[in-house]
PDB file of C-alpha atoms and ligand atoms in Angstrom:
ATOM      1  CA  UNK A   1      66.923  21.439 -19.410  1.00 52.00           C
ATOM      2  CA  UNK A   2      67.374  24.478 -17.246  1.00 55.00           C
ATOM      3  CA  UNK A   3      64.549  26.862 -17.461  1.00 53.00           C
ATOM      4  CA  UNK A   4      65.298  30.380 -18.400  1.00 53.00           C
ATOM      5  CA  UNK A   5      62.896  32.807 -16.829  1.00 52.00           C
ATOM      6  CA  UNK A   6      62.783  36.456 -16.079  1.00 53.00           C
ATOM      7  CA  UNK A   7      63.795  37.416 -12.546  1.00 54.00           C
ATOM      8  CA  UNK A   8      61.094  39.766 -11.487  1.00 57.00           C
ATOM      9  CA  UNK A   9      62.793  40.783  -8.222  1.00 73.00           C
ATOM     10  CA  UNK A  10      63.017  42.043  -5.595  1.00 94.00           C
ATOM     11  CA  UNK A  11      66.359  43.615  -6.227  1.00 95.00           C
ATOM     12  CA  UNK A  12      68.216  46.887  -5.609  1.00 96.00           C
ATOM     13  CA  UNK A  13      65.956  49.744  -6.678  1.00 97.00           C
ATOM     14  CA  UNK A  14      62.758  48.029  -5.541  1.00 98.00           C
ATOM     15  CA  UNK A  15      60.579  49.032  -2.675  1.00 98.00           C
ATOM     16  CA  UNK A  16      57.432  47.546  -1.181  1.00 98.00           C
ATOM     17  CA  UNK A  17      54.306  49.690  -0.542  1.00 98.00           C
ATOM     18  CA  UNK A  18      51.627  48.141   1.649  1.00 99.00           C
ATOM     19  CA  UNK A  19      48.391  50.076   1.326  1.00 99.00           C
ATOM     20  CA  UNK A  20      46.052  50.597   4.133  1.00 98.00           C
ATOM     21  CA  UNK A  21      46.047  47.164   5.776  1.00 98.00           C
ATOM     22  CA  UNK A  22      44.149  48.521   8.809  1.00 98.00           C
ATOM     23  CA  UNK A  23      41.492  47.008  11.133  1.00 98.00           C
ATOM     24  CA  UNK A  24      38.620  49.058   9.637  1.00 98.00           C
ATOM     25  CA  UNK A  25      39.224  47.557   6.242  1.00 98.00           C
ATOM     26  CA  UNK A  26      39.081  44.005   7.513  1.00 98.00           C
ATOM     27  CA  UNK A  27      36.019  41.855   8.269  1.00 97.00           C
ATOM     28  CA  UNK A  28      34.355  43.386  11.372  1.00 97.00           C
ATOM     29  CA  UNK A  29      35.801  46.838  10.670  1.00 98.00           C
ATOM     30  CA  UNK A  30      33.837  50.022   9.976  1.00 98.00           C
ATOM     31  CA  UNK A  31      34.492  49.824   6.207  1.00 98.00           C
ATOM     32  CA  UNK A  32      35.145  46.082   5.795  1.00 98.00           C
ATOM     33  CA  UNK A  33      36.500  44.962   2.405  1.00 98.00           C
ATOM     34  CA  UNK A  34      35.271  41.479   1.525  1.00 98.00           C
ATOM     35  CA  UNK A  35      38.068  39.097   2.288  1.00 98.00           C
ATOM     36  CA  UNK A  36      40.342  41.942   3.233  1.00 98.00           C
ATOM     37  CA  UNK A  37      41.954  39.749   5.854  1.00 98.00           C
ATOM     38  CA  UNK A  38      43.151  37.343   3.087  1.00 98.00           C
ATOM     39  CA  UNK A  39      45.879  39.811   2.036  1.00 98.00           C
ATOM     40  CA  UNK A  40      47.657  39.690   5.449  1.00 98.00           C
ATOM     41  CA  UNK A  41      49.447  36.317   5.191  1.00 98.00           C
ATOM     42  CA  UNK A  42      50.411  37.074   1.552  1.00 98.00           C
ATOM     43  CA  UNK A  43      51.738  40.484   2.337  1.00 98.00           C
ATOM     44  CA  UNK A  44      53.651  39.038   5.203  1.00 98.00           C
ATOM     45  CA  UNK A  45      55.524  36.825   2.582  1.00 97.00           C
ATOM     46  CA  UNK A  46      56.371  39.921   0.560  1.00 98.00           C
ATOM     47  CA  UNK A  47      57.468  41.652   3.737  1.00 98.00           C
ATOM     48  CA  UNK A  48      59.791  38.784   4.476  1.00 97.00           C
ATOM     49  CA  UNK A  49      61.263  38.869   0.977  1.00 96.00           C
ATOM     50  CA  UNK A  50      61.881  42.639   1.129  1.00 97.00           C
ATOM     51  CA  UNK A  51      63.271  42.552   4.598  1.00 97.00           C
ATOM     52  CA  UNK A  52      65.647  39.708   3.663  1.00 94.00           C
ATOM     53  CA  UNK A  53      66.919  41.725   0.853  1.00 94.00           C
ATOM     54  CA  UNK A  54      67.331  44.907   2.924  1.00 96.00           C
ATOM     55  CA  UNK A  55      64.934  46.764   0.653  1.00 98.00           C
ATOM     56  CA  UNK A  56      62.813  49.703   1.769  1.00 98.00           C
ATOM     57  CA  UNK A  57      59.259  49.130   2.988  1.00 98.00           C
ATOM     58  CA  UNK A  58      56.497  51.718   3.270  1.00 98.00           C
ATOM     59  CA  UNK A  59      53.116  51.187   4.862  1.00 98.00           C
ATOM     60  CA  UNK A  60      50.332  53.704   4.100  1.00 98.00           C
ATOM     61  CA  UNK A  61      47.381  54.233   6.427  1.00 98.00           C
ATOM     62  CA  UNK A  62      44.172  56.107   6.092  1.00 98.00           C
ATOM     63  CA  UNK A  63      44.310  58.551   9.063  1.00 98.00           C
ATOM     64  CA  UNK A  64      41.213  60.626   9.268  1.00 97.00           C
ATOM     65  CA  UNK A  65      39.899  63.103  11.833  1.00 96.00           C
ATOM     66  CA  UNK A  66      36.575  62.084  13.422  1.00 94.00           C
ATOM     67  CA  UNK A  67      34.705  64.742  11.426  1.00 92.00           C
ATOM     68  CA  UNK A  68      36.434  63.915   8.116  1.00 93.00           C
ATOM     69  CA  UNK A  69      34.664  64.994   4.973  1.00 95.00           C
ATOM     70  CA  UNK A  70      34.567  61.375   3.615  1.00 94.00           C
ATOM     71  CA  UNK A  71      31.985  60.424   6.246  1.00 93.00           C
ATOM     72  CA  UNK A  72      28.292  60.312   5.469  1.00 93.00           C
ATOM     73  CA  UNK A  73      27.484  62.679   8.327  1.00 91.00           C
ATOM     74  CA  UNK A  74      29.713  65.248   6.610  1.00 92.00           C
ATOM     75  CA  UNK A  75      28.178  64.717   3.206  1.00 92.00           C
ATOM     76  CA  UNK A  76      30.708  62.142   2.048  1.00 92.00           C
ATOM     77  CA  UNK A  77      30.311  58.537   0.939  1.00 93.00           C
ATOM     78  CA  UNK A  78      31.655  56.325   3.704  1.00 95.00           C
ATOM     79  CA  UNK A  79      30.809  55.396   7.268  1.00 96.00           C
ATOM     80  CA  UNK A  80      33.379  56.950   9.605  1.00 96.00           C
ATOM     81  CA  UNK A  81      36.572  54.838   9.326  1.00 97.00           C
ATOM     82  CA  UNK A  82      40.251  54.906  10.243  1.00 98.00           C
ATOM     83  CA  UNK A  83      39.804  57.657  12.781  1.00 97.00           C
ATOM     84  CA  UNK A  84      43.156  58.830  14.119  1.00 97.00           C
ATOM     85  CA  UNK A  85      44.184  57.030  17.341  1.00 97.00           C
ATOM     86  CA  UNK A  86      41.385  54.483  17.230  1.00 98.00           C
ATOM     87  CA  UNK A  87      41.684  50.667  17.045  1.00 98.00           C
ATOM     88  CA  UNK A  88      40.118  50.735  13.564  1.00 98.00           C
ATOM     89  CA  UNK A  89      42.998  52.892  12.300  1.00 98.00           C
ATOM     90  CA  UNK A  90      45.702  50.608  13.574  1.00 98.00           C
ATOM     91  CA  UNK A  91      47.551  48.237  11.238  1.00 98.00           C
ATOM     92  CA  UNK A  92      46.102  44.684  11.208  1.00 98.00           C
ATOM     93  CA  UNK A  93      47.527  42.913  14.231  1.00 96.00           C
ATOM     94  CA  UNK A  94      48.676  39.970  12.016  1.00 98.00           C
ATOM     95  CA  UNK A  95      50.599  42.239   9.674  1.00 98.00           C
ATOM     96  CA  UNK A  96      54.263  41.620  10.324  1.00 98.00           C
ATOM     97  CA  UNK A  97      55.689  45.081   9.558  1.00 98.00           C
ATOM     98  CA  UNK A  98      59.381  45.324  10.397  1.00 98.00           C
ATOM     99  CA  UNK A  99      60.240  48.142  12.775  1.00 96.00           C
ATOM    100  CA  UNK A 100      62.198  49.754   9.911  1.00 96.00           C
ATOM    101  CA  UNK A 101      59.023  50.153   7.820  1.00 98.00           C
ATOM    102  CA  UNK A 102      58.107  53.809   7.055  1.00 98.00           C
ATOM    103  CA  UNK A 103      54.586  54.682   8.085  1.00 98.00           C
ATOM    104  CA  UNK A 104      52.767  57.056   5.785  1.00 98.00           C
ATOM    105  CA  UNK A 105      49.636  58.769   7.137  1.00 98.00           C
ATOM    106  CA  UNK A 106      47.208  60.238   4.518  1.00 97.00           C
ATOM    107  CA  UNK A 107      43.942  62.059   4.315  1.00 96.00           C
ATOM    108  CA  UNK A 108      44.745  63.532   7.755  1.00 95.00           C
ATOM    109  CA  UNK A 109      42.856  66.867   7.333  1.00 93.00           C
ATOM    110  CA  UNK A 110      39.211  67.389   7.780  1.00 92.00           C
ATOM    111  CA  UNK A 111      38.579  69.015   4.469  1.00 91.00           C
ATOM    112  CA  UNK A 112      40.387  66.874   1.941  1.00 88.00           C
ATOM    113  CA  UNK A 113      40.210  63.217   1.178  1.00 90.00           C
ATOM    114  CA  UNK A 114      42.837  61.395  -0.762  1.00 93.00           C
ATOM    115  CA  UNK A 115      42.885  57.791  -1.827  1.00 97.00           C
ATOM    116  CA  UNK A 116      46.496  57.936  -3.020  1.00 98.00           C
ATOM    117  CA  UNK A 117      49.413  57.445  -0.647  1.00 98.00           C
ATOM    118  CA  UNK A 118      51.276  60.152  -2.675  1.00 98.00           C
ATOM    119  CA  UNK A 119      48.727  62.907  -2.276  1.00 97.00           C
ATOM    120  CA  UNK A 120      49.635  65.331   0.499  1.00 96.00           C
ATOM    121  CA  UNK A 121      52.465  63.140   1.758  1.00 97.00           C
ATOM    122  CA  UNK A 122      56.267  62.940   1.331  1.00 98.00           C
ATOM    123  CA  UNK A 123      56.050  59.440  -0.163  1.00 98.00           C
ATOM    124  CA  UNK A 124      57.539  60.270  -3.589  1.00 98.00           C
ATOM    125  CA  UNK A 125      60.443  62.180  -2.110  1.00 98.00           C
ATOM    126  CA  UNK A 126      61.102  59.523   0.532  1.00 98.00           C
ATOM    127  CA  UNK A 127      61.045  56.754  -2.164  1.00 98.00           C
ATOM    128  CA  UNK A 128      63.543  58.605  -4.260  1.00 98.00           C
ATOM    129  CA  UNK A 129      65.784  59.230  -1.193  1.00 98.00           C
ATOM    130  CA  UNK A 130      65.635  55.528  -0.504  1.00 97.00           C
ATOM    131  CA  UNK A 131      66.736  54.852  -4.114  1.00 98.00           C
ATOM    132  CA  UNK A 132      63.445  53.218  -5.217  1.00 98.00           C
ATOM    133  CA  UNK A 133      62.723  53.005  -8.919  1.00 98.00           C
ATOM    134  CA  UNK A 134      60.264  50.091  -8.986  1.00 98.00           C
ATOM    135  CA  UNK A 135      57.433  49.744  -6.547  1.00 98.00           C
ATOM    136  CA  UNK A 136      55.663  46.588  -5.502  1.00 98.00           C
ATOM    137  CA  UNK A 137      52.175  47.659  -4.409  1.00 98.00           C
ATOM    138  CA  UNK A 138      49.500  45.728  -2.659  1.00 98.00           C
ATOM    139  CA  UNK A 139      46.844  46.057   0.050  1.00 99.00           C
ATOM    140  CA  UNK A 140      43.386  47.564   0.372  1.00 98.00           C
ATOM    141  CA  UNK A 141      41.329  48.454  -1.372  1.00 98.00           C
ATOM    142  CA  UNK A 142      41.922  47.518  -5.061  1.00 98.00           C
ATOM    143  CA  UNK A 143      39.274  49.938  -6.447  1.00 98.00           C
ATOM    144  CA  UNK A 144      40.225  52.860  -4.172  1.00 98.00           C
ATOM    145  CA  UNK A 145      43.494  53.382  -2.473  1.00 98.00           C
ATOM    146  CA  UNK A 146      45.497  50.766  -4.293  1.00 98.00           C
ATOM    147  CA  UNK A 147      44.175  52.046  -7.714  1.00 98.00           C
ATOM    148  CA  UNK A 148      45.029  55.681  -6.885  1.00 98.00           C
ATOM    149  CA  UNK A 149      48.371  54.929  -5.392  1.00 98.00           C
ATOM    150  CA  UNK A 150      49.367  52.880  -8.379  1.00 99.00           C
ATOM    151  CA  UNK A 151      48.218  55.550 -10.895  1.00 98.00           C
ATOM    152  CA  UNK A 152      50.072  58.211  -9.004  1.00 98.00           C
ATOM    153  CA  UNK A 153      53.217  56.044  -8.839  1.00 98.00           C
ATOM    154  CA  UNK A 154      53.103  55.794 -12.573  1.00 98.00           C
ATOM    155  CA  UNK A 155      52.611  59.522 -12.980  1.00 98.00           C
ATOM    156  CA  UNK A 156      55.628  60.011 -10.649  1.00 98.00           C
ATOM    157  CA  UNK A 157      57.665  57.902 -13.075  1.00 98.00           C
ATOM    158  CA  UNK A 158      58.068  54.747 -10.916  1.00 98.00           C
ATOM    159  CA  UNK A 159      57.815  51.296 -12.438  1.00 98.00           C
ATOM    160  CA  UNK A 160      55.038  49.384 -10.666  1.00 98.00           C
ATOM    161  CA  UNK A 161      54.483  45.766  -9.984  1.00 97.00           C
ATOM    162  CA  UNK A 162      50.883  45.231  -8.789  1.00 98.00           C
ATOM    163  CA  UNK A 163      50.646  42.399  -6.208  1.00 98.00           C
ATOM    164  CA  UNK A 164      47.720  40.587  -7.737  1.00 98.00           C
ATOM    165  CA  UNK A 165      47.488  38.029  -4.860  1.00 98.00           C
ATOM    166  CA  UNK A 166      47.613  40.683  -2.133  1.00 98.00           C
ATOM    167  CA  UNK A 167      44.737  43.041  -3.088  1.00 98.00           C
ATOM    168  CA  UNK A 168      41.013  42.981  -2.416  1.00 98.00           C
ATOM    169  CA  UNK A 169      38.238  45.269  -3.660  1.00 98.00           C
ATOM    170  CA  UNK A 170      35.337  46.986  -1.964  1.00 98.00           C
ATOM    171  CA  UNK A 171      33.128  46.523  -5.039  1.00 97.00           C
ATOM    172  CA  UNK A 172      30.437  49.090  -4.357  1.00 96.00           C
ATOM    173  CA  UNK A 173      29.469  48.063  -7.870  1.00 97.00           C
ATOM    174  CA  UNK A 174      30.261  44.493  -8.913  1.00 97.00           C
ATOM    175  CA  UNK A 175      33.149  44.537 -11.376  1.00 98.00           C
ATOM    176  CA  UNK A 176      34.865  47.541  -9.739  1.00 98.00           C
ATOM    177  CA  UNK A 177      37.866  45.397  -8.737  1.00 98.00           C
ATOM    178  CA  UNK A 178      38.428  44.030 -12.215  1.00 98.00           C
ATOM    179  CA  UNK A 179      37.955  47.429 -13.779  1.00 98.00           C
ATOM    180  CA  UNK A 180      40.573  48.862 -11.384  1.00 98.00           C
ATOM    181  CA  UNK A 181      43.080  46.167 -12.270  1.00 98.00           C
ATOM    182  CA  UNK A 182      42.503  46.904 -15.978  1.00 98.00           C
ATOM    183  CA  UNK A 183      43.105  50.612 -15.452  1.00 98.00           C
ATOM    184  CA  UNK A 184      46.276  49.929 -13.494  1.00 98.00           C
ATOM    185  CA  UNK A 185      47.708  47.531 -16.117  1.00 98.00           C
ATOM    186  CA  UNK A 186      46.723  50.042 -18.894  1.00 98.00           C
ATOM    187  CA  UNK A 187      48.748  52.630 -16.956  1.00 98.00           C
ATOM    188  CA  UNK A 188      51.772  50.329 -17.177  1.00 98.00           C
ATOM    189  CA  UNK A 189      51.613  48.350 -13.973  1.00 98.00           C
ATOM    190  CA  UNK A 190      52.845  44.777 -14.261  1.00 97.00           C
ATOM    191  CA  UNK A 191      50.719  42.193 -12.382  1.00 97.00           C
ATOM    192  CA  UNK A 192      52.817  39.822 -10.293  1.00 96.00           C
ATOM    193  CA  UNK A 193      52.221  37.084  -7.739  1.00 97.00           C
ATOM    194  CA  UNK A 194      54.394  35.635  -5.032  1.00 96.00           C
ATOM    195  CA  UNK A 195      55.227  32.457  -6.955  1.00 93.00           C
ATOM    196  CA  UNK A 196      56.722  34.670  -9.802  1.00 91.00           C
ATOM    197  CA  UNK A 197      59.213  36.142  -7.321  1.00 89.00           C
ATOM    198  CA  UNK A 198      60.250  33.215  -5.157  1.00 74.00           C
TER     199      UNK A 198
HETATM  200  C1  VGL B   1      39.757  53.582   1.239  1.00 90.17           C
HETATM  201  C2  VGL B   1      37.571  54.173   1.032  1.00 90.17           C
HETATM  202  C3  VGL B   1      37.697  55.150   1.904  1.00 90.17           C
HETATM  203  C4  VGL B   1      40.866  52.611   0.807  1.00 90.17           C
HETATM  204  C5  VGL B   1      39.969  54.614   2.113  1.00 90.17           C
HETATM  205  O1  VGL B   1      41.868  52.572   1.633  1.00 90.17           O
HETATM  206  O2  VGL B   1      40.783  52.026  -0.217  1.00 90.17           O
HETATM  207  N1  VGL B   1      38.563  53.334   0.719  1.00 90.17           N
HETATM  208  N2  VGL B   1      38.858  55.456   2.377  1.00 90.17           N
HETATM  209 ZN1   ZN B   2      39.257  56.897   3.986  1.00 90.17          ZN
END
């Protein structure tokens, strides 16, 4: 008997947002996320799906000045990371971003940090201009930039599919990743995996 199942996408009105898949968040980087590199091949599959469908793709990147307020030396919480123009700030070399992908630099000023790709950027406007209504969001890190980007996307009125197989957490405290996933789903994000879309 043919199986009837919901088609989750991607379809017209969908956009893919890849959050901060940068060298400094991968093993060996300045602020390595455990297993951060594991998201790369999975995100490449999502990139291929969205590219094949001609749907918009956005890639955010943490893009800090060297004396950024988030660094320990400036009274912040993190080692210096994703410093503008450095190798650590570059997208992971294995990430197969199409040339058409829109790059979104965030937290670029010295005095303000922002974990969300929406804060201080044109992302919301650019997404609406591109006709996006539903955002597929994955990347690094689950408990910081993915969390805040997803919550802001919901506040901006976008539907959100959380790429459960393409996120990894920093887990300063064990359980932070699961807690972040719970907060995102409570905010209305729908968890999806590749096999649900293929
Ligand atoms: C991030 C910590 C500091 C992230 C950025 O991309 O999740 N985490 N800056
Ligand atoms: Zn940062």
